[in-house]
Short mmCIF file of C-alpha atoms in Angstrom, two decimals:
data_model
loop_
_atom_site.label_atom_id
_atom_site.label_comp_id
_atom_site.label_asym_id
_atom_site.label_seq_id
_atom_site.Cartn_x
_atom_site.Cartn_y
_atom_site.Cartn_z
CA MET S 1 0.00 0.00 0.00
CA PRO S 2 1.39 3.47 -0.87
CA THR S 3 2.68 5.69 1.90
CA ASP S 4 0.19 8.52 1.25
CA GLU S 5 -2.80 6.10 1.60
CA ILE S 6 -1.46 4.75 4.90
CA GLN S 7 -1.04 8.30 6.20
CA TYR S 8 -4.62 9.17 5.13
CA ILE S 9 -6.05 6.15 6.97
CA ASP S 10 -4.10 7.02 10.14
CA GLU S 11 -5.47 10.57 10.05
CA GLN S 12 -9.05 9.32 9.72
CA ILE S 13 -8.57 6.98 12.70
CA ASP S 14 -7.23 9.87 14.80
CA VAL S 15 -10.26 11.99 13.88
CA VAL S 16 -12.64 9.22 14.91
CA ASP S 17 -10.79 8.69 18.22
CA GLU S 18 -10.98 12.39 19.04
CA GLN S 19 -14.78 12.60 18.55
CA PRO S 20 -16.72 12.39 21.84
CA ALA S 21 -19.11 9.50 22.36
CA THR S 22 -22.66 10.62 21.74
CA SER S 23 -24.50 7.40 22.63
CA ALA S 24 -25.37 6.89 26.28
CA PRO S 25 -24.76 3.49 27.86
CA PRO S 26 -27.79 1.20 27.83
CA LYS S 27 -30.04 1.50 30.85
CA PRO S 28 -30.43 -1.60 32.97
CA VAL S 29 -33.67 -3.45 32.40
CA PRO S 30 -35.70 -3.79 35.62
CA PRO S 31 -36.57 -7.34 36.57
CA MET S 32 -40.03 -8.44 35.51
CA ARG S 33 -42.28 -9.94 38.13
CA LEU S 34 -44.28 -13.06 37.42
CA PHE S 35 -47.68 -11.41 37.30
CA ASP S 36 -46.26 -8.65 35.04
CA ALA S 37 -45.26 -11.35 32.58
CA GLU S 38 -48.78 -12.76 32.72
CA GLU S 39 -50.18 -9.47 31.47
CA VAL S 40 -48.11 -9.52 28.26
CA ASP S 41 -50.62 -10.24 25.53
CA GLU S 42 -48.91 -11.04 22.24
CA LYS S 43 -51.09 -11.52 19.21
CA VAL S 44 -49.73 -14.60 17.50
CA VAL S 45 -51.57 -15.90 14.46
CA VAL S 46 -51.64 -19.68 14.34
CA VAL S 47 -52.86 -21.32 11.15
CA ASP S 48 -54.66 -24.61 11.74
CA GLU S 49 -54.00 -26.75 8.69
CA ARG S 50 -56.28 -29.59 9.77
CA SER S 51 -59.48 -30.35 7.91
CA LEU S 52 -62.91 -29.35 9.25
CA PRO S 53 -63.94 -32.86 10.41
CA LEU S 54 -60.66 -33.31 12.27
CA ARG S 55 -60.85 -29.84 13.82
CA THR S 56 -64.40 -30.52 14.93
CA TRP S 57 -63.46 -33.84 16.49
CA HIS S 58 -60.47 -32.42 18.33
CA GLY S 59 -62.54 -29.42 19.42
CA VAL S 60 -65.22 -31.65 20.94
CA CYS S 61 -62.55 -33.73 22.69
CA ALA S 62 -60.87 -30.58 24.03
CA VAL S 63 -64.16 -29.25 25.42
CA LEU S 64 -64.97 -32.57 27.07
CA GLU S 65 -61.49 -32.75 28.58
CA TRP S 66 -61.80 -29.18 29.89
CA LEU S 67 -65.18 -29.93 31.49
CA PHE S 68 -63.76 -33.09 33.04
CA GLY S 69 -60.82 -31.04 34.32
CA VAL S 70 -63.14 -28.48 35.93
CA PHE S 71 -65.13 -31.28 37.57
CA SER S 72 -61.94 -32.95 38.81
CA LEU S 73 -60.70 -29.59 40.09
CA LEU S 74 -63.86 -28.95 42.12
CA VAL S 75 -63.80 -32.47 43.55
CA GLY S 76 -60.13 -32.15 44.44
CA LEU S 77 -60.67 -28.81 46.19
CA ALA S 78 -63.59 -30.30 48.10
CA VAL S 79 -61.46 -33.22 49.25
CA LEU S 80 -58.61 -30.94 50.32
CA ALA S 81 -61.08 -28.76 52.24
CA THR S 82 -61.91 -31.65 54.57
CA ILE S 83 -58.31 -32.37 55.61
CA PRO S 84 -56.86 -30.29 58.46
CA ILE S 85 -53.85 -28.13 57.55
CA VAL S 86 -54.12 -29.30 53.93
CA GLN S 87 -57.16 -27.00 53.78
CA PHE S 88 -54.75 -24.12 53.19
CA LEU S 89 -54.04 -25.56 49.72
CA SER S 90 -57.70 -25.20 48.79
CA LEU S 91 -57.88 -21.64 50.13
CA GLY S 92 -54.62 -20.78 48.38
CA TYR S 93 -55.95 -22.03 45.05
CA LEU S 94 -59.13 -19.99 45.39
CA LEU S 95 -57.07 -16.90 46.18
CA GLU S 96 -54.74 -17.60 43.25
CA ALA S 97 -57.72 -17.86 40.89
CA SER S 98 -59.06 -14.55 42.18
CA GLY S 99 -55.64 -12.90 41.92
CA ARG S 100 -55.04 -14.02 38.33
CA VAL S 101 -58.40 -12.70 37.22
CA ALA S 102 -57.65 -9.43 39.03
CA ARG S 103 -54.31 -9.07 37.24
CA SER S 104 -55.61 -9.85 33.75
CA GLY S 105 -59.28 -8.90 33.95
CA ARG S 106 -60.23 -12.11 32.14
CA ILE S 107 -62.60 -14.64 33.71
CA ARG S 108 -60.96 -17.56 31.91
CA ASP S 109 -57.69 -16.96 33.75
CA GLY S 110 -59.38 -18.02 36.98
CA PHE S 111 -59.45 -21.66 35.90
CA VAL S 112 -55.88 -22.39 36.92
CA GLY S 113 -54.43 -25.83 36.21
CA VAL S 114 -57.52 -27.36 34.61
CA GLY S 115 -55.32 -29.54 32.37
CA LYS S 116 -53.36 -30.91 35.33
CA ALA S 117 -56.61 -31.46 37.23
CA ALA S 118 -57.96 -33.46 34.28
CA ARG S 119 -54.85 -35.63 34.31
CA VAL S 120 -55.08 -36.27 38.07
CA GLY S 121 -58.80 -36.97 37.73
CA SER S 122 -58.23 -39.47 34.92
CA LEU S 123 -55.53 -41.21 36.96
CA VAL S 124 -57.80 -41.56 39.98
CA LEU S 125 -60.95 -42.46 38.04
CA GLY S 126 -59.20 -44.88 35.70
CA THR S 127 -57.44 -46.67 38.55
CA TRP S 128 -60.67 -46.89 40.56
CA LEU S 129 -62.54 -48.38 37.58
CA MET S 130 -59.79 -50.93 36.96
CA LEU S 131 -60.03 -52.08 40.57
CA LEU S 132 -63.74 -52.87 40.31
CA PRO S 133 -63.19 -56.32 38.70
CA LEU S 134 -60.71 -57.13 41.47
CA ARG S 135 -63.27 -56.21 44.11
CA PHE S 136 -65.88 -58.41 42.44
CA VAL S 137 -63.58 -61.43 42.17
CA SER S 138 -62.37 -60.88 45.75
CA GLU S 139 -65.93 -60.86 47.06
CA MET S 140 -66.77 -64.02 45.10
CA TRP S 141 -63.70 -65.79 46.47
CA TYR S 142 -64.48 -64.71 50.04
CA SER S 143 -68.09 -65.86 49.72
CA ALA S 144 -66.95 -69.23 48.41
CA TYR S 145 -64.38 -69.43 51.22
CA LEU S 146 -67.07 -68.87 53.85
CA ILE S 147 -69.27 -71.59 52.36
CA ASP S 148 -66.59 -74.21 51.80
CA ALA S 149 -62.94 -73.28 52.23
CA GLU S 150 -61.65 -76.60 50.76
CA SER S 151 -63.82 -76.80 47.64
CA ARG S 152 -62.56 -76.61 44.08
CA VAL S 153 -64.68 -73.55 43.42
CA THR S 154 -62.93 -71.70 46.24
CA GLY S 155 -59.54 -72.73 44.88
CA ALA S 156 -60.50 -71.63 41.36
CA TRP S 157 -61.64 -68.24 42.61
CA ARG S 158 -58.41 -67.93 44.58
CA VAL S 159 -56.24 -68.67 41.52
CA GLY S 160 -58.33 -66.32 39.41
CA LEU S 161 -57.94 -63.55 41.98
CA VAL S 162 -54.15 -63.90 42.04
CA VAL S 163 -53.85 -63.97 38.24
CA LEU S 164 -56.23 -61.05 37.79
CA THR S 165 -54.39 -59.02 40.45
CA VAL S 166 -51.05 -59.47 38.66
CA LEU S 167 -52.54 -58.59 35.26
CA MET S 168 -54.49 -55.61 36.57
CA VAL S 169 -51.53 -54.14 38.44
CA ALA S 170 -49.40 -54.45 35.29
CA HIS S 171 -52.20 -52.87 33.25
CA ILE S 172 -52.55 -49.93 35.67
CA LEU S 173 -48.80 -49.31 35.73
CA LEU S 174 -48.73 -49.36 31.91
CA ALA S 175 -51.57 -46.81 31.78
CA TRP S 176 -49.73 -44.59 34.26
CA TYR S 177 -46.52 -44.81 32.24
CA CYS S 178 -48.31 -43.83 29.02
CA GLY S 179 -49.75 -40.67 30.57
CA GLY S 180 -52.71 -41.74 32.67
CA ARG S 181 -55.46 -40.60 30.31
CA LEU S 182 -58.73 -42.53 30.39
CA ARG S 183 -58.06 -44.02 26.95
CA HIS S 184 -54.86 -45.57 28.27
CA PHE S 185 -56.84 -47.54 30.86
CA PHE S 186 -59.30 -48.84 28.24
CA TRP S 187 -56.83 -49.48 25.45
CA PRO S 188 -57.68 -53.22 25.15
CA LEU S 189 -61.23 -52.22 24.21
CA LEU S 190 -60.21 -49.28 22.01
CA ALA S 191 -57.28 -50.98 20.30
CA PRO S 192 -59.26 -53.08 17.72
CA PRO S 193 -61.18 -50.16 16.12
CA LEU S 194 -58.22 -47.80 16.39
CA PHE S 195 -55.86 -50.40 14.93
CA GLY S 196 -58.31 -50.99 12.05
CA MET S 197 -58.47 -47.26 11.30
CA TRP S 198 -54.68 -47.10 11.47
CA LEU S 199 -54.37 -49.91 8.92
CA ILE S 200 -56.91 -48.29 6.60
CA ARG S 201 -55.05 -44.97 6.69
CA GLY S 202 -51.82 -46.82 6.00
CA VAL S 203 -53.33 -48.56 2.98
CA ILE S 204 -54.79 -45.29 1.64
CA ALA S 205 -51.43 -43.55 2.06
CA SER S 206 -49.57 -46.34 0.27
CA GLU S 207 -48.11 -45.86 -3.17
CA LEU S 208 -50.71 -48.24 -4.58
CA LEU S 209 -53.88 -46.35 -3.62
CA ARG S 210 -52.61 -42.80 -3.13
CA PRO S 211 -52.69 -41.96 -6.89
CA VAL S 212 -56.32 -43.13 -6.95
CA VAL S 213 -57.42 -41.38 -3.74
CA LYS S 214 -55.62 -38.10 -4.35
CA PRO S 215 -57.75 -36.84 -7.27
CA VAL S 216 -61.02 -37.76 -5.51
CA ILE S 217 -60.45 -36.47 -1.97
CA GLY S 218 -57.96 -33.81 -3.02
CA SER S 219 -60.54 -32.16 -5.26
CA ILE S 220 -62.90 -31.88 -2.27
CA SER S 221 -60.41 -30.74 0.35
CA PRO S 222 -56.60 -30.85 0.23
CA ARG S 223 -56.51 -30.65 4.02
CA LEU S 224 -58.78 -33.69 4.31
CA LEU S 225 -56.48 -35.57 1.95
CA ALA S 226 -53.49 -34.69 4.13
CA ASP S 227 -55.32 -35.86 7.24
CA VAL S 228 -56.45 -39.13 5.68
CA THR S 229 -53.03 -39.99 4.34
CA ARG S 230 -51.15 -38.98 7.49
CA VAL S 231 -50.37 -42.19 9.39
CA PRO S 232 -49.41 -41.62 13.05
CA PRO S 233 -46.81 -43.94 14.54
CA LEU S 234 -47.92 -46.65 16.92
CA THR S 235 -45.93 -44.99 19.69
CA ALA S 236 -48.38 -42.06 19.55
CA TRP S 237 -51.42 -44.04 20.73
CA PHE S 238 -50.74 -47.76 21.32
CA PRO S 239 -49.59 -48.39 24.95
CA PRO S 240 -47.60 -51.61 24.28
CA ALA S 241 -45.70 -49.77 21.52
CA ILE S 242 -45.06 -46.85 23.87
CA LEU S 243 -43.70 -49.23 26.50
CA LEU S 244 -41.51 -51.07 23.97
CA ALA S 245 -40.09 -47.79 22.69
CA GLY S 246 -39.22 -46.76 26.24
CA ILE S 247 -37.48 -50.08 26.88
CA LEU S 248 -35.48 -49.84 23.64
CA ARG S 249 -34.34 -46.31 24.49
CA GLY S 250 -32.98 -47.64 27.77
CA ARG S 251 -34.13 -44.59 29.73
CA MET S 252 -37.61 -45.71 30.74
CA TYR S 253 -37.16 -45.34 34.51
CA ARG S 254 -35.32 -42.02 34.24
CA GLU S 255 -37.89 -40.55 31.85
CA ALA S 256 -40.82 -41.68 34.02
CA ARG S 257 -39.16 -40.34 37.17
CA ASP S 258 -38.42 -36.95 35.58
CA ALA S 259 -41.93 -36.70 34.14
CA VAL S 260 -43.53 -37.38 37.53
CA TRP S 261 -41.18 -34.92 39.25
CA ASP S 262 -41.90 -32.18 36.69
CA PHE S 263 -45.63 -32.77 37.02
CA VAL S 264 -45.54 -32.54 40.82
CA ILE S 265 -43.39 -29.40 40.73
CA GLY S 266 -45.78 -27.89 38.19
CA LEU S 267 -48.62 -28.20 40.70
CA ARG S 268 -46.96 -25.42 42.78
CA LEU S 269 -48.27 -26.83 46.05
CA PRO S 270 -45.92 -24.78 48.31
CA HIS S 271 -47.05 -21.57 46.59
CA TYR S 272 -50.73 -22.34 47.12
CA PHE S 273 -50.16 -23.41 50.72
CA TRP S 274 -48.24 -20.24 51.65
CA LEU S 275 -50.78 -18.07 49.84
CA GLY S 276 -53.59 -19.76 51.75
CA VAL S 277 -51.84 -19.32 55.11
CA ARG S 278 -51.33 -15.60 54.54
CA GLY S 279 -54.85 -15.11 53.20
CA PHE S 280 -56.25 -16.87 56.25
CA ALA S 281 -54.12 -14.76 58.61
CA GLY S 282 -55.28 -11.55 56.93
CA ALA S 283 -58.95 -12.59 57.17
CA VAL S 284 -58.50 -13.44 60.86
CA ALA S 285 -56.95 -10.02 61.48
CA TRP S 286 -60.00 -8.29 59.98
CA LEU S 287 -62.70 -10.56 61.45
CA PHE S 288 -61.35 -11.27 64.93
CA VAL S 289 -62.62 -8.18 66.77
CA PRO S 290 -66.14 -8.05 65.23
CA VAL S 291 -66.73 -11.77 65.70
CA ILE S 292 -65.45 -11.76 69.29
CA LEU S 293 -67.78 -8.87 70.08
CA LEU S 294 -70.73 -10.79 68.61
CA ILE S 295 -69.82 -13.87 70.64
CA GLY S 296 -69.46 -11.69 73.72
CA ALA S 297 -73.00 -10.42 73.17
CA THR S 298 -74.24 -13.89 74.15
CA LYS S 299 -71.92 -14.29 77.15
CA LEU S 300 -71.93 -10.88 78.85
CA PRO S 301 -74.61 -9.29 81.06
CA VAL S 302 -77.55 -7.62 79.38
CA GLY S 303 -76.20 -4.05 79.20
CA ALA S 304 -72.73 -5.02 78.05
CA ALA S 305 -74.20 -7.60 75.67
CA VAL S 306 -76.24 -4.95 73.87
CA VAL S 307 -73.23 -2.68 73.49
CA ALA S 308 -70.99 -5.55 72.33
CA GLY S 309 -73.61 -6.81 69.89
CA LEU S 310 -74.20 -3.42 68.28
CA ALA S 311 -70.48 -2.68 68.06
CA GLY S 312 -69.74 -6.13 66.63
CA ALA S 313 -72.52 -5.89 64.03
CA PHE S 314 -71.37 -2.42 62.97
CA LEU S 315 -67.72 -3.45 62.64
CA LEU S 316 -68.61 -6.68 60.83
CA THR S 317 -70.70 -4.69 58.35
CA ILE S 318 -67.74 -2.42 57.60
CA VAL S 319 -65.39 -5.40 57.25
CA MET S 320 -67.72 -7.25 54.89
CA LEU S 321 -67.80 -4.26 52.55
CA TYR S 322 -64.07 -4.51 51.87
CA LEU S 323 -62.72 -7.93 52.91
CA PRO S 324 -63.53 -9.86 49.68
CA PHE S 325 -61.76 -7.22 47.59
CA LEU S 326 -58.86 -6.89 50.01
CA GLN S 327 -58.22 -10.62 49.65
CA ALA S 328 -58.39 -10.39 45.86
CA HIS S 329 -56.04 -7.40 45.93
CA PHE S 330 -53.65 -9.33 48.18
CA ALA S 331 -53.71 -12.33 45.85
CA ALA S 332 -53.08 -10.11 42.82
CA GLU S 333 -50.12 -8.34 44.44
CA ASN S 334 -48.86 -11.37 46.40
CA ARG S 335 -47.92 -9.07 49.28
CA PHE S 336 -49.32 -9.57 52.76
CA VAL S 337 -49.37 -5.81 53.37
CA ALA S 338 -51.81 -5.49 50.44
CA MET S 339 -54.42 -7.13 52.69
CA PHE S 340 -54.59 -3.84 54.60
CA GLU S 341 -54.34 -1.34 51.71
CA LEU S 342 -57.86 -0.07 52.18
CA GLY S 343 -57.20 3.15 50.26
CA GLN S 344 -56.30 1.32 47.07
CA VAL S 345 -59.40 -0.85 47.27
CA ARG S 346 -61.57 2.25 47.75
CA ALA S 347 -59.91 3.83 44.72
CA MET S 348 -60.61 0.72 42.64
CA PHE S 349 -64.23 0.78 43.81
CA ARG S 350 -64.63 4.31 42.50
CA ARG S 351 -63.41 3.13 39.09
CA ALA S 352 -65.74 0.08 38.95
CA PRO S 353 -68.60 0.59 41.44
CA ILE S 354 -71.24 -1.57 39.75
CA ALA S 355 -68.84 -4.50 39.29
CA PHE S 356 -67.84 -4.25 42.95
CA TRP S 357 -71.48 -4.24 44.09
CA PHE S 358 -72.36 -7.24 41.92
CA ALA S 359 -69.32 -9.24 43.12
CA LEU S 360 -70.14 -8.40 46.74
CA LEU S 361 -73.75 -9.53 46.26
CA ILE S 362 -72.72 -12.87 44.74
CA THR S 363 -70.02 -13.48 47.36
CA LEU S 364 -72.33 -12.93 50.32
CA LEU S 365 -75.29 -14.67 48.70
CA PHE S 366 -73.24 -17.77 47.82
CA GLY S 367 -71.78 -17.82 51.33
CA LEU S 368 -75.14 -18.36 53.02
CA PRO S 369 -76.31 -21.87 51.96
CA LEU S 370 -73.78 -23.77 54.07
CA TYR S 371 -75.01 -22.12 57.24
CA LEU S 372 -78.11 -24.29 56.88
CA LEU S 373 -75.93 -27.41 57.08
CA LYS S 374 -74.62 -26.44 60.51
CA ILE S 375 -77.94 -27.11 62.23
CA GLU S 376 -76.98 -30.73 62.92
CA TYR S 377 -73.63 -32.21 63.81
CA LEU S 378 -71.96 -33.86 60.83
CA PRO S 379 -69.25 -36.49 61.31
CA ARG S 380 -66.00 -35.87 59.47
CA GLU S 381 -66.64 -38.92 57.28
CA THR S 382 -69.68 -37.18 55.73
CA MET S 383 -68.08 -33.80 55.10
CA GLY S 384 -67.21 -34.52 51.46
CA LEU S 385 -70.59 -33.57 50.04
CA PRO S 386 -70.97 -30.29 52.02
CA SER S 387 -67.42 -29.36 51.04
CA ALA S 388 -68.25 -29.98 47.38
CA VAL S 389 -71.28 -27.70 47.72
CA PHE S 390 -69.09 -25.10 49.38
CA VAL S 391 -66.47 -25.14 46.61
CA ALA S 392 -69.16 -25.02 43.91
CA PHE S 393 -70.52 -21.81 45.45
CA ILE S 394 -67.33 -20.07 46.60
CA PHE S 395 -65.22 -20.65 43.49
CA PRO S 396 -67.40 -18.51 41.15
CA ALA S 397 -67.66 -15.88 43.90
CA ARG S 398 -63.85 -15.66 44.10
CA VAL S 399 -63.58 -15.37 40.33
CA LEU S 400 -66.18 -12.60 40.20
CA THR S 401 -64.39 -10.74 43.00
CA GLY S 402 -61.15 -10.90 41.03
CA TRP S 403 -62.99 -9.71 37.94
CA ALA S 404 -64.32 -6.65 39.80
CA VAL S 405 -60.86 -5.83 41.18
CA GLY S 406 -59.41 -6.29 37.71
CA ARG S 407 -61.81 -3.74 36.24
CA GLY S 408 -60.84 -1.30 38.98
CA ARG S 409 -57.15 -1.85 38.27
CA LYS S 410 -57.46 -1.38 34.51
CA ARG S 411 -59.52 1.79 34.51
CA GLU S 412 -57.87 5.15 35.14
CA LYS S 413 -60.75 7.49 35.93
CA PRO S 414 -63.55 7.18 38.48
CA ARG S 415 -67.03 6.49 37.19
CA PHE S 416 -69.89 8.95 37.30
CA PHE S 417 -70.60 10.00 40.90
CA LEU S 418 -74.23 8.84 40.67
CA PHE S 419 -73.10 5.27 39.92
CA ARG S 420 -70.68 5.37 42.84
CA TRP S 421 -73.23 6.52 45.40
CA MET S 422 -75.94 4.20 44.11
CA SER S 423 -73.53 1.26 44.47
CA ARG S 424 -72.59 2.35 48.00
CA LEU S 425 -76.20 2.68 49.09
CA ALA S 426 -77.14 -0.63 47.43
CA ALA S 427 -74.30 -2.44 49.18
CA LEU S 428 -75.48 -1.49 52.69
CA PRO S 429 -78.70 -3.56 52.72
CA VAL S 430 -76.87 -6.51 51.16
CA VAL S 431 -74.18 -6.52 53.84
CA GLY S 432 -76.68 -5.72 56.60
CA MET S 433 -78.87 -8.69 55.68
CA TYR S 434 -75.84 -10.97 55.55
CA VAL S 435 -74.64 -9.87 59.00
CA LEU S 436 -78.13 -10.35 60.42
CA ILE S 437 -78.44 -13.87 59.00
CA VAL S 438 -74.95 -14.81 60.20
CA TYR S 439 -75.75 -13.50 63.67
CA LEU S 440 -79.01 -15.49 63.84
CA THR S 441 -77.34 -18.74 62.71
CA GLN S 442 -75.70 -19.07 66.12
CA TYR S 443 -79.12 -19.98 67.51
CA LEU S 444 -79.50 -22.75 64.94
CA SER S 445 -75.95 -24.07 64.76
CA TRP S 446 -74.82 -27.18 66.59
CA TYR S 447 -71.87 -25.27 68.06
CA GLY S 448 -73.87 -22.24 69.21
CA SER S 449 -72.20 -18.83 69.26
CA TRP S 450 -68.78 -20.31 68.50
CA SER S 451 -70.03 -21.09 65.00
CA LEU S 452 -69.58 -17.38 64.22
CA LEU S 453 -65.87 -18.16 63.89
CA GLU S 454 -66.64 -20.30 60.86
CA GLN S 455 -66.59 -17.53 58.27
CA HIS S 456 -65.99 -20.01 55.47
CA ALA S 457 -66.52 -17.47 52.69
CA PHE S 458 -63.32 -15.65 53.73
CA MET S 459 -61.26 -18.02 55.86
CA LEU S 460 -60.56 -21.72 55.55
CA PRO S 461 -62.74 -23.36 52.87
CA ALA S 462 -64.24 -25.80 55.37
CA PRO S 463 -67.87 -25.45 56.41
CA PHE S 464 -67.34 -27.27 59.68
CA LEU S 465 -64.22 -26.91 61.82
CA GLY S 466 -65.56 -28.79 64.83
CA PHE S 467 -65.42 -26.11 67.52
#
C-alpha cells in the first residue's frame, strides 16, 4: 500500500478517536415480576391446517377434557377442604384464581391448572374403575371361602384372583406410564377399532392407492387428503408400543421419574399453601374483633351484651364491605401488606362501582347456603358432600371478585358519581342482611355462638371446623 494512503487512513482513525461518544450506555432493564409477565398479551396468528372434520373432532374432545378437568378440580378442592392443615391448599388455590383474574381482567384466567386437574382426575378415576373387577372377584372368592374353604370352586376363585391381580396391576402401571389418560386404561377395548383405522389410513397412504385417492379427496379438500393420508406412529397411541419404545431407548425409569417430578413441581403446592396461610391470617386479622364482640354479646350481662352486639354488628358490616376485595387485591399483588391497603381498594371501587357491588352480592349470597348445614352435627366422614357444595358456590364468587378488582385496576378514571353513590347505598342492605343472617345462625348451629368463627366465605374453605 502506498505511503500517502497509509497516512490518510491514520489521520481518519485519529479523527474518529478524538470525537466524543454521543451514545449513552444502555439502561439496565428492571426485573419483571411473574404477574407482570402474565399481562403480556402477544397476538400470535396460528394457522390450523387440519381439515374441518378433524378440527371438529379435536374441538369436541378438548371441550370434554376441559369440562372433566373443571369437575376434577372442584372435587379435588372439596377433598382438600376436609383435611386439616391441607385446607390451606384449597384456600390458596381460590385466592390464586381470584388474583389471576384481578391481574388480567379475564374470567378464563381463573381456571388455573384445569389440564393438570384433568390428568389427576383421569388417573384416579381410571385406577378406581380398573379395581372394580378385582373387588368383584375378591368378594366371590371370600363368599366361596365362607361356604366351603376346601372346595374346588374356592380354589378356582383364589387362583383367578391372584392372576387377575397381577394382570391388573401391570395394566394400571402401563396406563400410568403412558400418561394416565382414560383411553390408556381402556386401550384393550379401544385398540381393535383404532388399529383398524390405522391400517386403513396406512393402505390409503400407500403408493398403490394414493394416486387413486388423491384426485377424488384432493378435489374436495386438500386438508382432508393430508389428514387421511397422514399415518401416526404406533408410539403415539398404542400403549404396548409406547412401553416397547421406552425399553429400547434404555431410559424408561429415568424418563418416568423426571416426568412425575416435573408434574408434581408444576402443581406449585408450596405456593398455594403459603398463599392460603397468609390469606387466612389476613382474614383473621380483619374478622377477629367483630366476631369476638358478637360472641361476647351472648356471654356478657344484658347491658354489656347490647353494646358488644351493636359494636360487633357495625364493625362486621364495615369489614364485609371490603374484605372480599382486600383478599383479591392481596392475591393479585402477592404481598401480605396489600391485605390492609384499604385506600387502594376504595380507589378501585370508585373506578368500577357496579362491578364491585355485583361481586359483593354474589359473594355474600353464595356464602349463606352452608349455614343451613350447621344445624346438625356432621361427622368428618360425611363432610365430602358439604365441602363440594361449598367449593361449587365459593369458586365462582372468588372469580367474580377478582374480575371486579381487575376492572378497577385497569380503569384510570372514576365512574360517574351517581353510579358510585348508588352502588354504595345498594351495598349497605346486602351486607346488613348478611350480617343479620350470620348472627341469627348461632341460635340454629350445633356449636352455638362459636359457629360465628366459621366464616368459610373468607377463611378456611371448610364449612365445619368442629369447635
